[in-house]
Amino acid sequence: AVQGALARARYHSPFLRLELDKRPEVAAALDRGSVNQAIEIAAKCGAGASDEGSALRRQRGGLALAVGMGDL
């Protein structure tokens, strides 16, 4: 089911396609069918960013991907 959702997201959603490409670790967890693990990984996407704003944007993108895919 998740693999089908990943394919639909890549085809129909430019935003989710971009986030899947930018966050391969989140995409890998989703591909394994683990939405909860994807959310945990996404929450850490901002680690190592040069500033707080960048960290928050990375985290937001990762969480949007994980939650969005979990909703498909």
Coordinates of C-alpha atoms in Angstrom, one line a residue:
A1 CA 0.0 0.0 0.0
V2 CA 2.8 2.4 0.9
Q3 CA 4.7 1.7 -2.3
G4 CA 1.6 2.5 -4.3
A5 CA 1.3 5.8 -2.4
L6 CA 4.9 6.6 -3.0
A7 CA 4.4 6.1 -6.7
R8 CA 1.3 8.2 -6.7
A9 CA 3.0 11.0 -4.8
R10 CA 6.0 11.0 -7.2
Y11 CA 3.6 11.2 -10.2
H12 CA 0.9 13.6 -8.9
S13 CA 2.6 15.8 -6.3
P14 CA 5.5 18.0 -7.2
F15 CA 5.9 19.0 -3.5
L16 CA 6.1 15.4 -2.2
R17 CA 8.3 14.3 -5.1
L18 CA 10.8 17.1 -4.2
E19 CA 10.7 16.1 -0.5
L20 CA 11.1 12.4 -1.4
D21 CA 14.3 13.4 -3.3
K22 CA 15.6 15.7 -0.6
R23 CA 14.9 13.3 2.3
P24 CA 16.0 9.8 1.1
E25 CA 16.2 8.5 4.7
V26 CA 12.5 9.4 5.3
A27 CA 11.6 8.0 1.9
A28 CA 13.4 4.7 2.8
A29 CA 11.4 4.4 6.0
L30 CA 8.2 5.0 4.1
D31 CA 9.3 2.4 1.5
R32 CA 9.7 -0.1 4.3
G33 CA 6.1 0.7 5.4
S34 CA 7.1 2.4 8.6
V35 CA 5.3 5.7 8.9
N36 CA 6.1 6.0 12.6
Q37 CA 9.9 5.6 11.9
A38 CA 9.6 8.1 9.0
I39 CA 8.1 10.6 11.4
E40 CA 10.9 10.0 13.9
I41 CA 13.6 10.4 11.2
A42 CA 11.8 13.5 9.9
A43 CA 11.8 15.1 13.3
K44 CA 15.6 15.0 13.2
C45 CA 16.0 16.4 9.7
G46 CA 17.1 19.8 11.0
A47 CA 20.2 18.4 12.8
G48 CA 23.4 19.9 11.5
A49 CA 21.7 22.9 9.8
S50 CA 23.7 26.2 9.8
D51 CA 21.0 28.1 11.6
E52 CA 17.7 27.7 13.4
G53 CA 15.6 28.8 10.4
S54 CA 17.2 26.2 8.1
A55 CA 16.8 23.5 10.8
L56 CA 13.1 24.3 11.1
R57 CA 12.5 24.3 7.3
R58 CA 14.3 20.9 7.0
Q59 CA 12.3 19.5 9.8
R60 CA 9.0 20.9 8.5
G61 CA 9.7 19.4 5.0
G62 CA 10.5 16.0 6.4
L63 CA 7.4 16.0 8.7
A64 CA 5.2 17.2 5.8
L65 CA 6.5 14.2 3.7
A66 CA 6.0 11.6 6.4
V67 CA 2.6 12.8 7.5
G68 CA 1.5 13.5 3.9
M69 CA 2.5 10.0 2.8
G70 CA 0.9 8.5 5.9
D71 CA -2.4 10.2 4.9
L72 CA -2.4 8.7 1.4

